[in-house]
Tab-separated table of C-alpha atoms in Angstrom:
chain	number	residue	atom	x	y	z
A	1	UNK	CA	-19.068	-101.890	77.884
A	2	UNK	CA	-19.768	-102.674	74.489
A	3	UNK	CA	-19.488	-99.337	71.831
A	4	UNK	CA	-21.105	-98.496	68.926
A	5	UNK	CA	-17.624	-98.638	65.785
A	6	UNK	CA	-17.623	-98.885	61.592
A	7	UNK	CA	-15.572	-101.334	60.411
A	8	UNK	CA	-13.770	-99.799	57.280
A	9	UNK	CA	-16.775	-101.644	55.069
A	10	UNK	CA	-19.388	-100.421	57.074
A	11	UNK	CA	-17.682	-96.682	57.117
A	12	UNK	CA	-17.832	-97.223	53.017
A	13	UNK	CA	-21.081	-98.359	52.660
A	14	UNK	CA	-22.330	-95.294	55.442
A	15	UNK	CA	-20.266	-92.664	52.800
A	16	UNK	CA	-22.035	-94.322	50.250
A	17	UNK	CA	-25.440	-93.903	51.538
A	18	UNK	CA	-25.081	-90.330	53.135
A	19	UNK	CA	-23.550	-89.182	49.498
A	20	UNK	CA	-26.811	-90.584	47.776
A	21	UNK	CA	-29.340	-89.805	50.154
A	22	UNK	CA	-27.444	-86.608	51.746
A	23	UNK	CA	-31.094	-85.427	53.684
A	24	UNK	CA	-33.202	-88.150	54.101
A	25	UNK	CA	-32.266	-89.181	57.660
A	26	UNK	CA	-31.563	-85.073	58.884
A	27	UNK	CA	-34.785	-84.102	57.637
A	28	UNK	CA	-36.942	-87.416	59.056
A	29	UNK	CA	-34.707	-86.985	62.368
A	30	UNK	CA	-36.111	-83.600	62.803
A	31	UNK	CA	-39.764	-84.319	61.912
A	32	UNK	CA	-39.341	-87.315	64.363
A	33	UNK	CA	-38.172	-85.307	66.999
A	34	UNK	CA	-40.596	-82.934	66.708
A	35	UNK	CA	-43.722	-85.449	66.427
A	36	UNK	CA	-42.441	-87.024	69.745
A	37	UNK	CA	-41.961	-84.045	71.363
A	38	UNK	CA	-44.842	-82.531	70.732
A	39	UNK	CA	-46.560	-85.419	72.072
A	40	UNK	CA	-44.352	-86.171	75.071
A	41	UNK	CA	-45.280	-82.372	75.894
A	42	UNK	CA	-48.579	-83.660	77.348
A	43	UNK	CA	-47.089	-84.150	80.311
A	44	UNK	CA	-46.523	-81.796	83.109
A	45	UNK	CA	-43.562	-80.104	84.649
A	46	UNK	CA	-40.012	-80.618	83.406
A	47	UNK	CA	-39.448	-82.763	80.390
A	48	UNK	CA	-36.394	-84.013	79.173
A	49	UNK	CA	-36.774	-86.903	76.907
A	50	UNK	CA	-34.171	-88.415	73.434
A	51	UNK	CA	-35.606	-88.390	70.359
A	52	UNK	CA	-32.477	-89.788	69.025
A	53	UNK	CA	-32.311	-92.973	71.148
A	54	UNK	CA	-35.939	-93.511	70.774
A	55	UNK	CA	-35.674	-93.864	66.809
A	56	UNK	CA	-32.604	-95.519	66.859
A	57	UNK	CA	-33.905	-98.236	69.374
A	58	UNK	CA	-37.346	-98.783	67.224
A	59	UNK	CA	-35.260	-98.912	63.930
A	60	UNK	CA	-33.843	-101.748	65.046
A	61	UNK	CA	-36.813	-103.781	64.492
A	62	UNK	CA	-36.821	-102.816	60.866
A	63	UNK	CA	-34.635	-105.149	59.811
A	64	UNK	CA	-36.824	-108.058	61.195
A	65	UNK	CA	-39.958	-106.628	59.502
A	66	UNK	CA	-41.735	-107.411	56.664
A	67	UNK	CA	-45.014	-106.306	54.693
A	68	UNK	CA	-47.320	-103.885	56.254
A	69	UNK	CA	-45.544	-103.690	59.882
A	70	UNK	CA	-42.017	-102.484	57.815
A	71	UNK	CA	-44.073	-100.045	56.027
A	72	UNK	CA	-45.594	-98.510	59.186
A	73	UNK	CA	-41.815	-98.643	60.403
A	74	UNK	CA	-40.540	-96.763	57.678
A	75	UNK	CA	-43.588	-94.156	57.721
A	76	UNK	CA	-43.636	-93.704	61.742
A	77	UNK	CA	-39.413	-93.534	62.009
A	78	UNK	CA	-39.494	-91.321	58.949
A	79	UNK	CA	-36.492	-93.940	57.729
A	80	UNK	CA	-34.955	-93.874	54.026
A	81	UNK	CA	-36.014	-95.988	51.086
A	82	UNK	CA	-32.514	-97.653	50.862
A	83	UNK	CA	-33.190	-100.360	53.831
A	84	UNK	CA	-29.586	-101.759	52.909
A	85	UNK	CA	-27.583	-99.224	54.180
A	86	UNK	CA	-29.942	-98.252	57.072
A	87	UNK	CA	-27.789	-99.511	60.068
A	88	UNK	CA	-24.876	-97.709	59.248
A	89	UNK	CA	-26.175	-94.730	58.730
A	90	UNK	CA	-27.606	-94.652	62.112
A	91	UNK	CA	-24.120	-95.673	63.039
A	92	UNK	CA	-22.171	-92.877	61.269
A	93	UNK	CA	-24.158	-90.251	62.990
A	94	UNK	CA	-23.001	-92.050	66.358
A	95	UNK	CA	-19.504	-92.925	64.928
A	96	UNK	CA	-19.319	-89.233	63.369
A	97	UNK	CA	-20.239	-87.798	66.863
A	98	UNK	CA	-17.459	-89.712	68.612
A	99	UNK	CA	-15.094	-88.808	66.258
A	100	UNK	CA	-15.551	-85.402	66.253
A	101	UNK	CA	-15.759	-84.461	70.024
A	102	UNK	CA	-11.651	-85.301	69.821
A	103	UNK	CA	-9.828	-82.870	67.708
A	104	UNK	CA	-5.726	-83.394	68.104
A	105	UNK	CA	-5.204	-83.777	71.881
A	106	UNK	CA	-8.169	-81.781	72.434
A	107	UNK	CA	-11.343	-83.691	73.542
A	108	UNK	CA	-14.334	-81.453	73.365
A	109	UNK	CA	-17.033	-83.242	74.476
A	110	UNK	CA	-17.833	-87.338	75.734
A	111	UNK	CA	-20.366	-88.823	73.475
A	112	UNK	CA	-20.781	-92.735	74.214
A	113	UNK	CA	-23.633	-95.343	72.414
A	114	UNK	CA	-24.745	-98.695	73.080
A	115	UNK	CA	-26.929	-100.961	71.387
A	116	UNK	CA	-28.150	-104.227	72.912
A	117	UNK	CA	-30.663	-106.927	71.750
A	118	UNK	CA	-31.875	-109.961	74.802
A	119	UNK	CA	-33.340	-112.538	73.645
A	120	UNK	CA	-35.360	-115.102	75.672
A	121	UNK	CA	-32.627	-117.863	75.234
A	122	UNK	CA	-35.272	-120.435	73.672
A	123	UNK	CA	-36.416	-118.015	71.259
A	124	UNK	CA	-35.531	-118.852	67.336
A	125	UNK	CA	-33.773	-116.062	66.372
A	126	UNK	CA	-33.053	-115.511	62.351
A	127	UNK	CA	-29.314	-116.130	62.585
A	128	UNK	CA	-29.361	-113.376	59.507
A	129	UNK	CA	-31.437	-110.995	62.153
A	130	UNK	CA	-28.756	-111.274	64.393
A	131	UNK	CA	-25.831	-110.890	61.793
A	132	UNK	CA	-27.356	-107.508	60.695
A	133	UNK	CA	-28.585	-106.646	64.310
A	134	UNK	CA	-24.248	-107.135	65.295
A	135	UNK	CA	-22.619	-105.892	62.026
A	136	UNK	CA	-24.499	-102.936	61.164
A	137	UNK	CA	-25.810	-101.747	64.565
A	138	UNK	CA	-23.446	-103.029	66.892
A	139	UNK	CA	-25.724	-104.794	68.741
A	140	UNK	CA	-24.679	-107.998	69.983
A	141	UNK	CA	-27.129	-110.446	71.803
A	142	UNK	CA	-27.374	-111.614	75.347
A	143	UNK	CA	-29.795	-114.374	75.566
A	144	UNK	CA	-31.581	-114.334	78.801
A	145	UNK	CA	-33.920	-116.497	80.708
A	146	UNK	CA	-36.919	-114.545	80.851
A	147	UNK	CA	-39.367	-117.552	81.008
A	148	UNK	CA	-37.356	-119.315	84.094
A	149	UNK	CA	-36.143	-116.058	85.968
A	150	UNK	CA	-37.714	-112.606	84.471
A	151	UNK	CA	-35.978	-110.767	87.369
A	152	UNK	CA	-32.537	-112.395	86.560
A	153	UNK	CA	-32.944	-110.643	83.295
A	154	UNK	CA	-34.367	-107.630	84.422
A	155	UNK	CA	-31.424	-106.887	86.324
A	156	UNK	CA	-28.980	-107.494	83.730
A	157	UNK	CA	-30.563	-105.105	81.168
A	158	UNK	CA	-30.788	-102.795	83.991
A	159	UNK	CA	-26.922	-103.002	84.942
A	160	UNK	CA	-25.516	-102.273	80.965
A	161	UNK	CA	-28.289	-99.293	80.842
A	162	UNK	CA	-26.450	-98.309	84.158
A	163	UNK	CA	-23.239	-98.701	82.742
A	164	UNK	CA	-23.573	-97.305	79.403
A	165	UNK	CA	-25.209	-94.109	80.559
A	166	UNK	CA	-22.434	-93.533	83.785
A	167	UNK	CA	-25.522	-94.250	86.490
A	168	UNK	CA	-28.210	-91.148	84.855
A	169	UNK	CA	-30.613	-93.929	84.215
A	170	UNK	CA	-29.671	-96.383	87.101
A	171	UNK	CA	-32.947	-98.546	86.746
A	172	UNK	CA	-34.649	-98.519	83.383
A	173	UNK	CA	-37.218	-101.754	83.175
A	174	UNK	CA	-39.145	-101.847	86.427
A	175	UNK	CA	-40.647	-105.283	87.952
A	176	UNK	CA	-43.702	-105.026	86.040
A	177	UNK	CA	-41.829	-104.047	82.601
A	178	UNK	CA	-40.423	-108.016	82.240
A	179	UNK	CA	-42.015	-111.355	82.906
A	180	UNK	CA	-42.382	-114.673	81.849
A	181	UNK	CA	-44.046	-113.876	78.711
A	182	UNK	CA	-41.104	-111.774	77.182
A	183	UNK	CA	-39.430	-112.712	74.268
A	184	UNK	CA	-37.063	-109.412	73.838
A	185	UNK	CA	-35.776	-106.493	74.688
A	186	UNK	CA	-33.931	-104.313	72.265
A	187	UNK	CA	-31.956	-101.324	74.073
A	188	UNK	CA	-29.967	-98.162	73.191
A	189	UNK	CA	-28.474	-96.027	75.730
A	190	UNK	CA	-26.826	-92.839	74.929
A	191	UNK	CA	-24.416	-90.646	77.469
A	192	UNK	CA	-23.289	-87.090	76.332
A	193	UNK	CA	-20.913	-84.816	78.202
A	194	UNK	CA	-19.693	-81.367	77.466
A	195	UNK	CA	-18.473	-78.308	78.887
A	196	UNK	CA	-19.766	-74.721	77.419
A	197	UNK	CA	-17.395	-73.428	74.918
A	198	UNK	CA	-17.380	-70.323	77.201
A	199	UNK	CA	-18.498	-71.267	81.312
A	200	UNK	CA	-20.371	-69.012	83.268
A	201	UNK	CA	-17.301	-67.802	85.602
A	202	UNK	CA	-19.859	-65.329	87.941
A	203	UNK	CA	-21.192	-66.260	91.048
A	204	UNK	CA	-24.314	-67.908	90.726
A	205	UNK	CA	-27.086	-65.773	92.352
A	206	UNK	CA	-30.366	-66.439	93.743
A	207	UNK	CA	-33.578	-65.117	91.472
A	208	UNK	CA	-36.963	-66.028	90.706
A	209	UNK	CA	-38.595	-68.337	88.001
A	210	UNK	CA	-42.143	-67.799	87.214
A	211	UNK	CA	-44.443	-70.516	86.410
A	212	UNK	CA	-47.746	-69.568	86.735
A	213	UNK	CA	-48.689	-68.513	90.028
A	214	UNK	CA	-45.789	-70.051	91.435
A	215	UNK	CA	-42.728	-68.319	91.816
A	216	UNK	CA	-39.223	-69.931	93.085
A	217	UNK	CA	-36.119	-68.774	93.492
A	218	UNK	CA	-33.253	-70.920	91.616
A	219	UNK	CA	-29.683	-70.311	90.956
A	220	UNK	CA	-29.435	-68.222	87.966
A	221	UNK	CA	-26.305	-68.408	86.013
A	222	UNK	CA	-25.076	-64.820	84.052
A	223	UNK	CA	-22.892	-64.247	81.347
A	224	UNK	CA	-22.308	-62.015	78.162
A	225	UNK	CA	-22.531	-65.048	76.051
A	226	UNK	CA	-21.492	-64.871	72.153
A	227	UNK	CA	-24.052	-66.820	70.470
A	228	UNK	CA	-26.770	-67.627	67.402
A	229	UNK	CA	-29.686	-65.862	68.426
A	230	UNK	CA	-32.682	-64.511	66.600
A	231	UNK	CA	-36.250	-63.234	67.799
A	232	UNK	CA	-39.754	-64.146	66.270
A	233	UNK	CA	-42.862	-62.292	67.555
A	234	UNK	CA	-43.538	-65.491	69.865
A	235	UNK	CA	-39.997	-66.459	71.006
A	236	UNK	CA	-36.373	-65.515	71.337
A	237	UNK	CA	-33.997	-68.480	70.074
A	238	UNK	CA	-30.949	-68.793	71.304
A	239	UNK	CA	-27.937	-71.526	70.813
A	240	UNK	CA	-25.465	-71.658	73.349
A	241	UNK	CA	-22.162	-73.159	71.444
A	242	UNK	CA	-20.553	-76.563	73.576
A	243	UNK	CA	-17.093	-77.273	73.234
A	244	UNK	CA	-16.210	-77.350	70.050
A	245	UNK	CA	-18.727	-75.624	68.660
A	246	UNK	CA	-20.541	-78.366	67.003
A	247	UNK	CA	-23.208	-79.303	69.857
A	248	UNK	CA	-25.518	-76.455	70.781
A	249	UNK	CA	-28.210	-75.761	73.584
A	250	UNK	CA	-30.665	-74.762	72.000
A	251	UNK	CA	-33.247	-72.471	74.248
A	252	UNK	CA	-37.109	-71.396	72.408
A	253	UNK	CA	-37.603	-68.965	75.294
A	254	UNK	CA	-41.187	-67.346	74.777
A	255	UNK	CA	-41.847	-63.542	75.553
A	256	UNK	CA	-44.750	-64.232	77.359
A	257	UNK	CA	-44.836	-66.029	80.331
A	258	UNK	CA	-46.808	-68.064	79.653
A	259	UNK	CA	-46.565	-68.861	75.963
A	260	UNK	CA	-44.574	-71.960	76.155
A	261	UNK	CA	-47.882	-74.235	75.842
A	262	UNK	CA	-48.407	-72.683	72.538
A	263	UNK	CA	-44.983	-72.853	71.056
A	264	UNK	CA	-45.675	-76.533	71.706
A	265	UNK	CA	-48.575	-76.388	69.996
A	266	UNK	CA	-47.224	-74.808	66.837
A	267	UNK	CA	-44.275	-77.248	67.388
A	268	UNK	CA	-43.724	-79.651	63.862
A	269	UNK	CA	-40.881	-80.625	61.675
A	270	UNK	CA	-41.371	-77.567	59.133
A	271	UNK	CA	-42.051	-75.007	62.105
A	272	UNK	CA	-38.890	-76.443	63.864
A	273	UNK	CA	-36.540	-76.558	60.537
A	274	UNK	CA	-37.882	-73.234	60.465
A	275	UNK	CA	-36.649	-71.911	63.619
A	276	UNK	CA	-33.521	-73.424	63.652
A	277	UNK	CA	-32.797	-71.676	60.130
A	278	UNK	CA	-33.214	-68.021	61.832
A	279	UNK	CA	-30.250	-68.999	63.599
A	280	UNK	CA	-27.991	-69.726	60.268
A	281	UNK	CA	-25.573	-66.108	60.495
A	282	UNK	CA	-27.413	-64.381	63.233
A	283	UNK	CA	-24.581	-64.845	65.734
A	284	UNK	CA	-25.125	-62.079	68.246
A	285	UNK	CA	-23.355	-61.430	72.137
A	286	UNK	CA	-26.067	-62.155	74.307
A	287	UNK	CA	-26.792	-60.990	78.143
A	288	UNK	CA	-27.979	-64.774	79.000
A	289	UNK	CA	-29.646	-65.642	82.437
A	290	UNK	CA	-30.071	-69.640	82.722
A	291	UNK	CA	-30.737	-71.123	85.568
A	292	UNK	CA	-28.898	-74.277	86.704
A	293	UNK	CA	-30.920	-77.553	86.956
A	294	UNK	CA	-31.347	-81.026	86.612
A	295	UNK	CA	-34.129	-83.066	84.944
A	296	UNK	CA	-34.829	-86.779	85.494
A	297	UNK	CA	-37.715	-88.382	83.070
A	298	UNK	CA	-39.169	-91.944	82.521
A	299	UNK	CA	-42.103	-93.798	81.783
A	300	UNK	CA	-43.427	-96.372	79.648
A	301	UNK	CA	-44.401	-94.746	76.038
A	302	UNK	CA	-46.239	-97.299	74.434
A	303	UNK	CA	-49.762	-95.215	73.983
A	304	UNK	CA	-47.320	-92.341	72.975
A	305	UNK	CA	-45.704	-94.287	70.479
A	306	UNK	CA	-48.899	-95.808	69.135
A	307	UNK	CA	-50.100	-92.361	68.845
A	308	UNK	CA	-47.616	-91.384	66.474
A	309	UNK	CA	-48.715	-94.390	64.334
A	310	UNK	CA	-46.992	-97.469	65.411
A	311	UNK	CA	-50.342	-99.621	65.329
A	312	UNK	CA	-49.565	-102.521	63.284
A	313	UNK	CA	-46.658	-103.202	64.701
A	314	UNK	CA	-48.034	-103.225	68.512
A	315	UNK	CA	-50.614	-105.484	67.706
A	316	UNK	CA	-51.078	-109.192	67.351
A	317	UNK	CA	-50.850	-108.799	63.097
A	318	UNK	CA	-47.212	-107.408	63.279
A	319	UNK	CA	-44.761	-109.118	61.007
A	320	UNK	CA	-41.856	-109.523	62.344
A	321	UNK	CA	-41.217	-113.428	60.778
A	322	UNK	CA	-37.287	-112.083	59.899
A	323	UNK	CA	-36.544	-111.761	63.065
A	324	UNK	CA	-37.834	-114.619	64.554
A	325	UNK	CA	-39.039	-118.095	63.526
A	326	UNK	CA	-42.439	-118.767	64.238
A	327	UNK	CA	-44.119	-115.445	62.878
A	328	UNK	CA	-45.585	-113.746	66.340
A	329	UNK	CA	-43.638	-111.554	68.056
A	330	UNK	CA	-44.854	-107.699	68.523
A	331	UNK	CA	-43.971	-104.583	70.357
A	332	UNK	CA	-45.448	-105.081	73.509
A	333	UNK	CA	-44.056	-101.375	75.135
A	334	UNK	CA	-41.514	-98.506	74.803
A	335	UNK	CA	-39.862	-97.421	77.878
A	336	UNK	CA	-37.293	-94.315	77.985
A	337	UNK	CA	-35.630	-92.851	80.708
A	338	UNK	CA	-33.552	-89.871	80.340
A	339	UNK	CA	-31.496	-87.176	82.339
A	340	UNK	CA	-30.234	-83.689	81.942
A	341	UNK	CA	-27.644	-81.889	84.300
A	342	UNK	CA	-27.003	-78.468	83.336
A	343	UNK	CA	-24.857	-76.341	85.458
A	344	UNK	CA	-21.798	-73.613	85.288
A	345	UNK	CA	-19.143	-75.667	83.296
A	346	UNK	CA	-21.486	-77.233	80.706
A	347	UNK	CA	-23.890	-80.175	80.541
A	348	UNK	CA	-24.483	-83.932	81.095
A	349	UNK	CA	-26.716	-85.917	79.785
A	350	UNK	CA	-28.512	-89.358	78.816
A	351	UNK	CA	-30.996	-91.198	78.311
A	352	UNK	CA	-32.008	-95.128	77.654
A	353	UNK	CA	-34.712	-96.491	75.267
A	354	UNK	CA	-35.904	-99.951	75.463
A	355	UNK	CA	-38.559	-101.709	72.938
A	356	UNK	CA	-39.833	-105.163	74.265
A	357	UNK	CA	-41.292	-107.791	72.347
A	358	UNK	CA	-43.818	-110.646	73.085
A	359	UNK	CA	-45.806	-113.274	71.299
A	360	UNK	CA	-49.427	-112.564	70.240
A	361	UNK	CA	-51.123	-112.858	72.120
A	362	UNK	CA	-23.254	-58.006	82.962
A	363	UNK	CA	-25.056	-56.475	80.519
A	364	UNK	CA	-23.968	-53.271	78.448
A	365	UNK	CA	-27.622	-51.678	77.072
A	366	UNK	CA	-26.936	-52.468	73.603
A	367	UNK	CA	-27.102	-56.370	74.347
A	368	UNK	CA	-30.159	-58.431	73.293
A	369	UNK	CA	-31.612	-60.168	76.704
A	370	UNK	CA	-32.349	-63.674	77.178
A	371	UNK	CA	-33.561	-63.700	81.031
A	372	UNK	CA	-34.714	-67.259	81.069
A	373	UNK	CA	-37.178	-66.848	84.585
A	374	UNK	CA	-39.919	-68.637	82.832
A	375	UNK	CA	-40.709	-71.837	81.462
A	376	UNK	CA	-39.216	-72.894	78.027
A	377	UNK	CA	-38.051	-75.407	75.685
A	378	UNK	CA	-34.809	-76.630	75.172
A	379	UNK	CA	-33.015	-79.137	72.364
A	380	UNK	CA	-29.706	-80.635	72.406
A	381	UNK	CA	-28.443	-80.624	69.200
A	382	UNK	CA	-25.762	-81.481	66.308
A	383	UNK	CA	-25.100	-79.009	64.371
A	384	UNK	CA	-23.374	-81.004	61.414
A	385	UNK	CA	-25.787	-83.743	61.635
A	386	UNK	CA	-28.770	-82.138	62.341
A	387	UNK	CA	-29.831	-84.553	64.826
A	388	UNK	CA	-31.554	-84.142	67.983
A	389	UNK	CA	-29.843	-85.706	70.721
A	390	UNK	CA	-31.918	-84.715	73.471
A	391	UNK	CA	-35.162	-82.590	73.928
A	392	UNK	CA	-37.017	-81.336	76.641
A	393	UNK	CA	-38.399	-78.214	79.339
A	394	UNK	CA	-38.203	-76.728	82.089
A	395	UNK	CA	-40.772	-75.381	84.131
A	396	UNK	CA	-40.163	-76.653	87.676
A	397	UNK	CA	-36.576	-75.589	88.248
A	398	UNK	CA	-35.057	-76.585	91.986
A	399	UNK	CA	-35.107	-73.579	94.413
A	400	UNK	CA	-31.686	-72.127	95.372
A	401	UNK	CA	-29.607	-72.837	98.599
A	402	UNK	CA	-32.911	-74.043	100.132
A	403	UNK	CA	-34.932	-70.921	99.548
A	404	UNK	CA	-38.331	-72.292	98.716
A	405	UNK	CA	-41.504	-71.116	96.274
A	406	UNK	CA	-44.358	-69.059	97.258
A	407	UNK	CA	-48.003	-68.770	95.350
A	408	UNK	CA	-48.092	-65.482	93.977
């Protein structure tokens, strides 16, 4: 497996750039994650999707862009004006991650990256594409034989996504994703482990989740939880510290029932920035009630994507003519897949992101309550970065010891 690492120049020129532009990536991470949120929200049921490795797998195509398509790049991504230090500061996020979830002999959480790029082995790459593509991003290339065997190369890609996220995304590119006519896949994979700074040590009882008019009973984890929590008139928020008290779960549990489809609504990088600052000192004990559950997500996001603006650069006038030689290639689709596992010891998560390319064509009374028995919205979050690893909902949780849901 290959890993995202800073060489001691790229860890300089990342200190650089973070101590001249000290917001510009935290504040366009969370209006990113918002915007594709919001819009991945469309969808029914659970939701757990990466906002993280869906900006950091589209950014690298920046580097290959020029004129108008770079500009709708830099616009869409929300990415800093200084393009020459853009790679590693994607990478010192990741890097800073890694290096923080191991403290002494103490490791606190698992927190793995892995950039790819697979070129169609007769396509002319820019050998100063590539440089950037493996210095800055870690992200060596594979030339494949997509014109001659597009399955061949489907199931490599599909093998290092397996690998790099520990099986959660076990087949990323389907048949139909790959086939004679493309030119490149770019892929990031991301794999996050962690246990809850305090677990849930009660027995795990059966109660009900409301979603509608459909009521099932899931396993619902208790505990007196000491946490950042603060109320609006629409929500309670509540972080739930991980290991090392740097990554949070982060739950927007409405008071009505069913308010979560307006909370999405309202959802936006201001509105979220705003939330999460109600949290900054309000650290409370909480009676907390969350069930356990897993989410599984994928699907192709080009019209999502192109929704949020990407238009140039999914069409036949994208400029992508430094990262390939003859001018032509374009983003022909976005697929992400991503999983969440969220049970009495902590969380697991991770998610895959892959951009292809073709040619033009116990509760004393006192305690605020967070019962979460309803649908609601959850982030996975760095607190020091700001960055949003993982987002998502759940509205569908898995009934408990085979007890089943009724229509109320």
């Amino acid at each position: 497996m290959i890993r995202i690492g800073l060489s001691l120049a790229a860890m300089t020129l990342a200190t650089l750039a973070a101590a001249q532009q000290p917001t510009d990536l935290r504040t366009g991470e969370e209006d990113f994650a918002a915007d594709f949120y919001r819009r991945a929200a469309a969808d029914e049921g659970n939701l757990v999707v990466s906002p993280w490795s869906l900006r950091l797998a589209l950014a690298m195509t920046r580097p290959g862009a020029r004129g108008e398509t770079a500009a709708e790049l830099d616009r869409v991504l929300r990415l800093p004006a200084d393009q020459a230090h853009l790679g590693p500061l994607f990478a010192a996020v990741n890097s800073g991650l890694r290096e923080r979830a191991k403290s002494g002999d103490e490791t606190h959480f698992q927190f793995e990256v892995v950039n790819r790029l697979w070129p169609e082995r007769s396509e002319r790459m820019r050998e100063e594409y590539l440089r950037i593509l493996k210095q800055d991003w870690a992200a060596p290339a594979t030339p494949l034989d997509f014109r001659g065997d597009p399955e061949a190369a489907r199931r490599t890609i599909n093998e290092a996504v397996a690998e790099a996220t520990h099986d959660l995304v076990p087949e990323l590119l389907k048949k139909e994703d790959v086939d004679k006519a493309t030119r490149l896949v770019l892929t990031n994979a991301l794999w996050l482990k962690a246990a809850w700074s305090e677990p849930f040590t009660g027995r795990t009882r059966a109660a009900p989740f409301f979603a509608g008019e459909k009521e099932t009973r899931v396993g619902m984890m208790r505990g007196a939880k000491w946490m950042r929590f603060a109320e609006t008139e629409a929500a309670a928020i509540g972080a739930l510290p991980l290991a090392g008290d740097e990554l949070e779960f982060v739950i927007l549990l409405p008071k009505e029932r069913d308010g979560l489809a307006a909370i999405e609504r309202e959802l936006d990088g201001k509105t979220l920035r705003a939330w999460l600052a109600r949290l900054d000192g309000a650290r409370a004990q909480v009676d907390l009630s969350l069930p356990r559950f897993k989410i599984r997500w994928q699907k192709s996001i080009r019209e999502l994507v192109n929704d949020m603006g990407l238009k140039v650069a999914m069409s036949a006038m994208a400029d992508f003519s430094d990262m390939a030689d003859p001018r032509g290639l374009f983003i022909s689709d976005v697929i992400q897949g991503a999983c969440l596992d969220v049970d009495e010891k902590g969380l697991e998560a991770a998610a895959a992101t892959a951009v292809i390319m073709k040619r033009g064509g116990l509760r004393p009374r006192d305690l605020p309550t967070m019962v979460c028995d309803h649908p609601f919205l959850w982030l996975i979050r760095d607190r020091v970065s700001g960055t949003v690893l993982f987002a998502g909902r759940l509205s569908d949780p898995p009934a408990f010891e085979g007890e089943g849901t009724k229509t109320r």
